[in-house]
């Protein structure tokens, strides 16, 4: 765990900048500890939650939904946990939008440490917040309770992947109590990671078949994406170039790419996923990556 107390500030419930969305409910914290800023009350917000041990399908969908929503001005709320949470934050950051992480520890503690890159980046494009005092450790009982803040800050809750007994479903329970709209990503029948989502859809949750469906629910017009997708013309950021240069036409294992790139594992995985979505890299075998066309 990484501890960092600088640039932290406190927002009390009686203050004007305390989130209005949370003031409607009695069980909200009297104060929030913040790094960065709080969500903009005048912008739509979507909470994206799901399994920590997510599948390739889940992480890709979390990233893409978050990225496209962020590109259209939607704020992304999540919990900075491993899995779906982390991929949602990364998608929002890459979409140039704002994202907010609600922690189950003090805001001076980065947990999990694998998401240290997110802990550094999120306050630059949003904020990290918690009801827990600085120095409070990420205890197990903190996380279900913090979910009420995640759903409370959102206009809509999107569940990407969830097992039948999942912490993400606690967020859904809070969301329904708070009158929030709930959508779920459909998955394969019999897939353990999709059981929770498929059951939510059976119970009446919206079916998240596309970003456009979420945008329509939020009554937001989708912006036209004018970015060219031609691989020969794409310009990569310096870190993306670094990772791309570590991938060859022959598949290389993730460990070798990590060693060559010298970046944190979570950041390298996020860049590889982005390169995959842009059609520059593929994963022919699990954890082996090659340049497209190799």
Coordinates of N, CA and C in Angstrom, one line a residue, residues 4-9 33-39 76 80 89 93 97-103 107-110 115-129:
X4 N 0.0 8.6 0.8 CA 0.3 9.9 0.3 C -0.8 10.9 0.8
X5 N -0.4 11.9 1.6 CA -1.3 12.8 2.3 C -1.4 14.2 1.6
X6 N -0.5 14.5 0.7 CA -0.5 15.8 0.2 C -1.7 16.0 -0.8
X7 N -2.1 17.3 -0.9 CA -3.2 17.7 -1.7 C -4.5 17.1 -1.3
X8 N -4.7 16.7 -0.1 CA -6.0 16.2 0.4 C -6.8 17.4 1.0
X9 N -8.1 17.4 0.8 CA -8.9 18.4 1.5 C -10.2 17.7 2.0
X33 N -13.2 13.0 2.5 CA -11.9 13.4 2.3 C -11.6 13.2 0.8
X34 N -11.0 14.2 0.2 CA -10.9 14.3 -1.2 C -9.4 14.6 -1.7
X35 N -9.0 13.9 -2.8 CA -7.8 14.3 -3.5 C -8.3 14.6 -4.9
X36 N -8.0 15.8 -5.4 CA -8.5 16.2 -6.7 C -9.8 17.0 -6.5
X37 N -10.9 16.6 -7.2 CA -12.1 17.4 -7.0 C -13.3 16.4 -6.9
X38 N -14.5 17.0 -6.6 CA -15.7 16.2 -6.5 C -16.4 16.2 -7.9
X39 N -17.3 15.3 -8.1 CA -18.1 15.3 -9.4 C -18.8 16.6 -9.6
X76 N -17.4 9.1 -14.9 CA -17.4 7.7 -14.5 C -17.0 7.5 -13.1
X80 N -12.0 1.8 -7.9 CA -10.5 1.6 -8.1 C -10.0 0.3 -7.6
X89 N -12.0 3.0 -14.9 CA -11.2 4.2 -14.7 C -10.3 4.5 -15.9
X93 N -10.2 7.7 -18.4 CA -9.0 8.6 -18.6 C -8.6 8.6 -20.0
X97 N -12.1 12.0 -20.4 CA -13.2 12.5 -19.5 C -12.7 12.5 -18.0
X98 N -13.7 12.7 -17.2 CA -13.5 12.7 -15.7 C -13.9 11.5 -15.0
X99 N -13.1 11.0 -14.1 CA -13.5 9.8 -13.4 C -13.2 10.0 -11.9
X100 N -14.0 9.3 -11.0 CA -13.9 9.5 -9.6 C -13.9 8.1 -8.9
X101 N -13.0 7.9 -8.0 CA -12.8 6.7 -7.3 C -13.2 6.9 -5.8
X102 N -14.1 6.0 -5.4 CA -14.5 6.0 -4.0 C -13.8 4.8 -3.3
X103 N -12.9 5.2 -2.3 CA -12.1 4.2 -1.7 C -12.7 3.5 -0.4
X107 N -8.0 8.3 1.9 CA -7.6 8.7 0.6 C -6.0 8.8 0.5
X108 N -5.4 8.7 1.6 CA -3.9 8.8 1.6 C -3.3 7.4 1.3
X109 N -4.1 6.4 1.2 CA -3.7 5.0 1.0 C -4.1 4.5 -0.4
X110 N -3.1 4.1 -1.2 CA -3.4 3.5 -2.5 C -3.6 2.0 -2.3
X115 N -2.8 -0.7 -8.6 CA -3.4 0.4 -9.4 C -2.8 1.8 -9.0
X116 N -1.5 1.7 -8.7 CA -0.8 3.0 -8.3 C -0.8 4.0 -9.4
X117 N -0.8 3.5 -10.7 CA -0.8 4.5 -11.8 C -2.2 5.2 -11.8
X118 N -3.2 4.5 -11.5 CA -4.6 5.2 -11.4 C -4.6 6.1 -10.3
X119 N -4.1 5.7 -9.1 CA -4.1 6.6 -8.0 C -3.4 7.9 -8.2
X120 N -2.4 7.9 -9.1 CA -1.7 9.2 -9.5 C -2.5 10.0 -10.5
X121 N -3.1 9.3 -11.5 CA -3.7 9.9 -12.6 C -5.1 10.5 -12.3
X122 N -5.9 9.7 -11.5 CA -7.3 10.1 -11.4 C -7.5 11.5 -10.8
X123 N -6.7 12.0 -9.8 CA -6.9 13.3 -9.3 C -6.6 14.4 -10.4
X124 N -5.9 14.1 -11.4 CA -5.7 15.0 -12.5 C -6.9 15.1 -13.5
X125 N -7.7 14.1 -13.5 CA -8.9 14.1 -14.4 C -10.1 13.8 -13.6
X126 N -10.2 14.2 -12.4 CA -11.4 13.9 -11.5 C -11.0 13.9 -10.1
X127 N -11.3 12.9 -9.3 CA -10.9 12.9 -7.9 C -11.0 11.5 -7.2
X128 N -10.3 11.4 -6.1 CA -10.4 10.3 -5.2 C -11.0 10.7 -3.9
X129 N -12.0 10.0 -3.4 CA -12.7 10.4 -2.2 C -13.0 9.2 -1.3

